[in-house]
Coordinates of N, CA, C and O in Angstrom, one line a residue:
L1 N 8.0 3.0 4.5 CA 7.0 2.3 5.3 C 7.5 1.9 6.1 O 6.6 2.1 7.2
A2 N 7.9 1.2 6.7 CA 8.4 0.4 8.0 C 8.0 1.3 9.2 O 8.3 1.4 10.3
E3 N 9.0 2.9 9.0 CA 8.4 3.4 10.6 C 7.1 4.8 9.8 O 7.2 4.9 11.4
G4 N 6.1 4.3 9.8 CA 4.9 4.6 10.0 C 4.3 5.8 10.3 O 3.4 6.6 10.1
R5 N 5.7 6.4 8.7 CA 4.5 7.9 7.9 C 3.7 8.2 7.2 O 3.1 8.9 7.0
V6 N 3.4 6.6 6.6 CA 2.5 6.7 5.8 C 1.2 6.6 5.9 O 1.7 5.4 6.4
H7 N 0.3 7.5 5.6 CA -1.0 7.0 6.3 C -2.1 5.7 5.4 O -2.3 4.9 5.4
Y8 N -2.0 6.5 4.2 CA -2.8 6.4 3.1 C -2.1 5.6 1.4 O -1.4 7.1 1.0
L9 N -2.0 4.3 0.8 CA -1.7 4.0 0.0 C -2.4 4.0 -0.9 O -3.6 3.4 -1.0
I10 N -2.6 4.9 -2.5 CA -3.4 4.5 -3.4 C -3.4 3.6 -5.1 O -2.3 4.2 -5.1
L11 N -3.8 2.6 -5.6 CA -3.0 2.9 -5.4 C -3.9 1.5 -7.7 O -4.5 1.2 -6.8
E12 N -3.4 1.3 -8.0 CA -3.4 0.8 -9.6 C -3.0 -0.7 -9.4 O -1.9 -1.1 -9.9
F13 N -4.4 -1.6 -8.9 CA -3.5 -3.5 -9.1 C -3.8 -3.4 -10.6 O -4.9 -4.2 -10.7
H14 N -2.6 -4.1 -10.8 CA -3.0 -4.9 -12.2 C -1.6 -5.7 -12.6 O -0.1 -6.0 -12.9
P15 N -2.5 -6.7 -12.4 CA -1.9 -8.2 -11.8 C -1.1 -8.6 -13.7 O 0.3 -9.6 -13.9
G16 N -1.6 -8.1 -14.5 CA -0.9 -8.0 -15.9 C 0.4 -7.9 -15.9 O 1.4 -8.0 -16.3
M17 N 0.1 -6.6 -16.4 CA 1.2 -5.7 -15.8 C 2.0 -5.9 -14.9 O 3.3 -5.9 -15.1
L18 N 2.1 -6.2 -13.9 CA 3.1 -6.3 -12.5 C 3.5 -7.8 -13.4 O 5.4 -8.3 -13.4
G19 N 2.7 -9.4 -13.9 CA 3.3 -9.9 -14.0 C 4.2 -9.8 -15.1 O 5.4 -10.6 -15.1
S20 N 4.1 -9.0 -16.1 CA 5.1 -8.7 -17.3 C 6.6 -7.7 -17.5 O 7.1 -8.1 -17.9
T21 N 6.6 -7.5 -15.7 CA 7.2 -6.8 -15.5 C 8.1 -8.0 -14.2 O 9.5 -7.6 -13.8
G22 N 8.1 -9.4 -14.3 CA 8.6 -10.1 -13.0 C 8.4 -9.6 -12.0 O 8.7 -10.9 -11.3
T23 N 7.7 -9.5 -11.9 CA 6.5 -9.0 -10.1 C 5.4 -9.1 -9.7 O 4.2 -9.4 -10.4
N24 N 5.7 -10.8 -8.7 CA 4.2 -11.2 -8.3 C 3.4 -10.9 -7.9 O 3.7 -10.2 -6.7
P25 N 1.7 -10.6 -8.3 CA 0.9 -9.5 -7.8 C 0.3 -10.3 -6.5 O 0.2 -9.4 -5.3
L26 N 0.8 -11.4 -6.3 CA 0.4 -11.9 -4.6 C 2.0 -10.9 -3.3 O 1.2 -11.1 -2.9
G27 N 3.1 -10.8 -4.2 CA 4.0 -11.1 -3.6 C 4.8 -8.9 -3.5 O 3.7 -8.8 -1.9
M28 N 3.3 -8.5 -3.8 CA 2.9 -7.7 -3.9 C 2.2 -6.5 -2.9 O 2.2 -6.6 -2.0
L29 N 1.3 -7.9 -2.4 CA 0.0 -7.5 -1.5 C 0.4 -8.2 -0.2 O 0.1 -7.9 0.8
N30 N 1.5 -8.4 -0.9 CA 1.7 -9.5 1.3 C 3.1 -8.4 2.0 O 2.5 -8.8 2.3
F31 N 3.9 -7.8 0.8 CA 5.0 -6.9 1.4 C 3.7 -5.6 2.2 O 4.2 -5.4 2.7
L32 N 2.6 -5.1 0.8 CA 1.0 -4.6 2.1 C 1.3 -4.8 3.4 O 1.6 -3.7 4.3
R33 N 0.8 -5.9 3.0 CA -0.1 -6.2 4.8 C 1.6 -6.8 5.5 O 0.8 -6.2 6.0
H34 N 2.7 -7.1 5.3 CA 3.4 -6.7 6.7 C 4.2 -5.5 7.3 O 4.3 -5.5 8.0
Y35 N 3.6 -4.4 6.2 CA 3.9 -3.6 6.8 C 2.7 -2.1 7.2 O 2.5 -2.0 8.0
C36 N 1.5 -3.5 7.7 CA 1.1 -2.6 7.9 C -0.3 -2.5 7.4 O -1.3 -0.9 8.1
F37 N -0.6 -2.3 5.6 CA -2.0 -1.7 5.2 C -3.3 -2.5 4.7 O -2.3 -4.3 5.4
L38 N -4.1 -2.3 5.2 CA -5.4 -3.3 5.2 C -5.5 -2.5 3.5 O -5.8 -1.3 3.4
C39 N -5.8 -3.3 2.7 CA -6.3 -2.3 0.8 C -7.8 -2.4 0.4 O -8.7 -4.1 1.8
H40 N -8.6 -2.1 0.2 CA -9.9 -2.6 0.3 C -10.1 -1.5 -1.6 O -9.7 -0.9 -1.3
S41 N -10.7 -2.8 -1.9 CA -11.4 -2.1 -3.7 C -12.7 -1.9 -3.2 O -13.8 -2.3 -3.0
L42 N -13.1 -0.4 -4.5 CA -14.5 -0.4 -4.3 C -15.5 -1.2 -5.0 O -16.1 -0.3 -5.9
K43 N -14.7 -2.7 -5.9 CA -15.6 -3.0 -6.9 C -15.7 -4.1 -6.2 O -17.1 -5.0 -7.2
I44 N -15.2 -4.8 -5.9 CA -16.6 -5.9 -5.0 C -16.9 -6.1 -3.6 O -16.4 -4.6 -3.1
D45 N -17.7 -6.8 -3.7 CA -19.0 -6.2 -2.9 C -18.1 -7.5 -0.8 O -19.2 -7.6 -0.4
R46 N -17.1 -7.8 -1.1 CA -17.3 -9.5 0.4 C -15.8 -9.5 0.2 O -15.0 -9.2 -0.3
P47 N -15.0 -9.0 1.7 CA -13.8 -9.9 1.4 C -13.5 -11.2 1.2 O -14.5 -11.5 0.9
F48 N -12.4 -11.0 0.6 CA -11.5 -12.2 -0.2 C -9.9 -12.2 0.5 O -9.6 -10.8 1.1
T49 N -9.4 -13.6 0.8 CA -8.5 -13.4 0.8 C -7.2 -13.0 -0.2 O -7.9 -12.9 -1.5
L50 N -6.1 -12.7 -0.1 CA -4.9 -12.4 -0.9 C -5.5 -13.2 -2.3 O -5.0 -12.6 -3.5
E51 N -5.1 -14.3 -2.0 CA -5.3 -15.9 -2.8 C -6.2 -15.6 -4.0 O -6.2 -15.4 -5.4
E52 N -7.4 -15.5 -3.1 CA -9.0 -15.9 -3.9 C -8.8 -13.6 -4.4 O -9.1 -13.7 -5.7
F53 N -7.9 -13.2 -3.8 CA -8.1 -11.7 -4.7 C -7.6 -12.1 -5.5 O -8.0 -11.0 -7.1
V54 N -6.5 -11.7 -6.0 CA -5.6 -12.4 -7.4 C -5.8 -12.9 -7.7 O -5.9 -13.0 -9.3
A55 N -6.5 -14.3 -8.1 CA -7.0 -14.9 -8.6 C -8.2 -14.3 -9.7 O -8.4 -15.2 -11.0
R56 N -8.8 -13.4 -9.4 CA -9.9 -12.8 -9.9 C -9.3 -12.6 -10.7 O -10.1 -12.4 -12.1
Y57 N -8.0 -12.3 -11.3 CA -7.1 -11.3 -11.9 C -5.9 -12.5 -13.1 O -5.4 -11.4 -14.3
T58 N -6.5 -13.0 -12.0 CA -5.1 -13.6 -13.1 C -5.3 -15.7 -13.2 O -4.6 -16.0 -14.0
E59 N -6.6 -16.2 -13.0 CA -6.4 -17.7 -13.6 C -7.9 -17.4 -14.7 O -8.2 -18.9 -14.9
S60 N -8.6 -16.1 -15.3 CA -9.4 -16.5 -16.1 C -8.3 -15.9 -17.7 O -8.0 -14.4 -17.6
V61 N -9.2 -16.7 -18.8 CA -7.5 -16.1 -20.0 C -8.5 -14.6 -20.0 O -8.2 -13.4 -20.9
D62 N -10.1 -14.2 -19.5 CA -10.5 -12.9 -20.6 C -10.8 -11.8 -19.1 O -10.6 -10.9 -19.8
V63 N -9.7 -12.8 -18.0 CA -9.5 -11.1 -17.1 C -7.8 -11.5 -17.6 O -7.2 -9.8 -17.3
L64 N -7.7 -11.4 -17.5 CA -5.4 -11.3 -18.5 C -5.1 -12.5 -19.7 O -4.6 -13.5 -19.5
P65 N -5.2 -11.4 -20.7 CA -5.1 -12.1 -22.5 C -4.3 -12.5 -22.7 O -3.6 -12.3 -21.4
V66 N -4.0 -13.0 -23.2 CA -3.2 -13.3 -24.1 C -2.2 -12.2 -24.2 O -1.1 -11.9 -24.1
Q67 N -2.9 -11.1 -25.4 CA -2.8 -9.8 -25.4 C -3.0 -9.2 -24.5 O -3.9 -9.2 -24.5
G68 N -2.9 -7.4 -24.5 CA -2.3 -7.0 -23.9 C -2.2 -7.3 -21.9 O -2.2 -8.6 -22.6
L69 N -2.7 -6.3 -21.7 CA -2.9 -6.8 -19.9 C -3.4 -6.7 -19.4 O -3.7 -7.0 -17.9
G70 N -5.2 -7.5 -19.0 CA -6.8 -7.6 -18.8 C -6.8 -6.6 -17.3 O -6.2 -5.7 -18.0
A71 N -7.0 -7.0 -17.1 CA -8.1 -6.9 -15.9 C -7.4 -5.7 -14.6 O -6.5 -6.0 -14.4
I72 N -8.0 -4.8 -14.1 CA -6.8 -3.3 -13.0 C -8.0 -3.9 -12.9 O -9.9 -4.0 -11.7
E73 N -7.4 -2.9 -11.1 CA -8.6 -2.7 -9.4 C -7.5 -1.6 -9.3 O -7.1 -1.1 -9.0
D74 N -8.4 -0.4 -8.7 CA -8.2 0.5 -7.7 C -8.3 -0.1 -6.9 O -8.6 -0.6 -6.5
L75 N -7.6 -0.2 -6.0 CA -7.1 -0.2 -4.5 C -6.7 1.3 -3.5 O -5.9 1.8 -3.6
V76 N -7.0 1.0 -2.2 CA -6.9 1.7 -1.7 C -6.4 1.6 -0.1 O -7.7 0.7 0.5
C77 N -5.1 1.5 0.4 CA -5.0 1.0 1.5 C -4.4 1.8 2.5 O -3.5 3.0 1.9
Q78 N -4.7 1.3 3.8 CA -5.1 2.3 5.1 C -3.4 1.4 5.9 O -3.2 0.2 6.1
N79 N -2.5 2.7 6.4 CA -1.8 1.6 7.2 C -1.6 1.3 9.2 O -2.4 2.4 8.9
L80 N -2.7 0.8 9.1 CA -3.1 1.1 10.5 C -2.3 1.2 11.9 O -2.6 1.7 13.3
A81 N -0.9 0.8 11.9 CA 0.4 1.1 11.9 C 0.8 2.8 11.8 O 1.9 3.3 12.6
Y82 N 0.1 3.9 11.8 CA -0.2 4.6 10.8 C 0.6 5.2 12.2 O -0.5 5.4 13.6
R83 N 1.3 5.8 11.9 CA 2.2 7.5 13.7 C 2.6 8.8 13.2 O 3.5 8.8 12.7
P84 N 1.3 9.0 13.2 CA 1.3 10.9 13.0 C 2.4 11.1 13.1 O 3.0 11.9 14.7
P85 N 3.0 12.4 12.5 CA 4.1 13.4 13.3 C 3.8 14.8 14.0 O 2.4 14.8 14.2
S86 N 4.5 14.7 15.3 CA 3.9 15.5 16.6 C 3.9 17.4 16.4 O 3.5 16.8 16.8
H87 N 4.4 16.7 14.6 CA 4.3 18.5 14.7 C 4.2 18.9 12.6 O 5.2 18.1 12.4
P88 N 3.3 19.8 12.3 CA 3.1 19.1 10.4 C 4.0 19.6 9.5 O 4.5 19.0 8.9
L89 N 5.0 20.4 11.0 CA 6.1 21.2 9.6 C 7.2 20.3 9.9 O 8.5 20.5 9.9
S90 N 7.7 19.2 11.2 CA 8.7 18.3 11.7 C 9.6 18.2 10.5 O 9.3 16.8 9.4
P91 N 10.4 18.4 10.5 CA 11.4 17.3 9.3 C 10.7 16.4 9.3 O 10.8 15.1 10.5
R92 N 11.3 15.4 8.0 CA 10.9 14.0 7.6 C 12.4 13.6 8.6 O 13.1 13.5 8.4
G93 N 11.6 12.1 9.2 CA 12.5 11.3 10.0 C 12.1 11.2 11.8 O 13.3 11.5 12.3
Q94 N 12.3 13.2 11.8 CA 12.4 13.8 12.8 C 10.4 13.6 14.0 O 9.9 14.7 13.1
R95 N 10.4 13.3 15.0 CA 9.0 13.1 15.8 C 9.0 14.6 15.9 O 7.7 14.1 16.9
E96 N 10.2 14.6 17.6 CA 9.3 15.9 17.9 C 9.8 17.1 17.2 O 10.9 17.3 16.5
W97 N 8.5 18.0 17.1 CA 9.2 19.7 16.4 C 8.5 20.7 17.4 O 7.6 20.8 18.0
P98 N 9.5 21.4 18.2 CA 10.6 21.4 17.8 C 11.5 21.0 18.5 O 11.6 20.0 19.1
P99 N 12.6 20.1 18.3 CA 14.2 19.7 18.8 C 14.3 20.4 19.9 O 13.5 21.5 20.5
E100 N 14.7 19.6 21.1 CA 14.4 19.8 22.4 C 15.6 20.6 22.4 O 16.4 21.8 23.2
D101 N 15.9 19.8 22.1 CA 18.4 21.0 21.5 C 17.7 21.5 20.6 O 18.1 20.7 19.0
P102 N 18.1 22.8 21.0 CA 17.9 23.4 19.2 C 19.5 23.4 18.4 O 19.6 24.0 16.9
E103 N 20.3 22.5 19.2 CA 21.8 22.5 18.9 C 21.3 20.6 18.4 O 22.3 21.5 17.0
A104 N 20.3 20.3 17.9 CA 20.3 19.0 16.7 C 20.3 18.9 16.1 O 19.5 19.9 15.4
S105 N 20.6 18.2 15.1 CA 20.8 17.7 13.8 C 19.4 17.6 13.3 O 18.5 17.3 13.5
L106 N 19.3 18.3 12.2 CA 17.6 18.1 11.3 C 18.3 16.2 10.8 O 17.2 16.5 9.2
D107 N 19.2 15.5 9.9 CA 19.5 15.1 9.6 C 18.9 13.8 10.5 O 18.5 13.3 11.3

């Protein structure tokens, strides 16, 4: 993610499942934001802070029941720092294709 090669992530945000595995749902969203991802939901009608968004799925027994895993949200996250490769066939980790030096290693 740090290299900016991923343009979009589509994920199912499931705070109940994340919490049951010891993952902080807010921490996961902060992780994505750290790598310049801006996430959008198709279910909400206005912007929320990350804290408000997570609270929608964790502060009520109706959305986070004792049994079962509760509500989910589909997120589409766009990397605002996306840097496309110079050529669609360039090997992973190599920005220029073909390499200027034909003897260059592809590692």
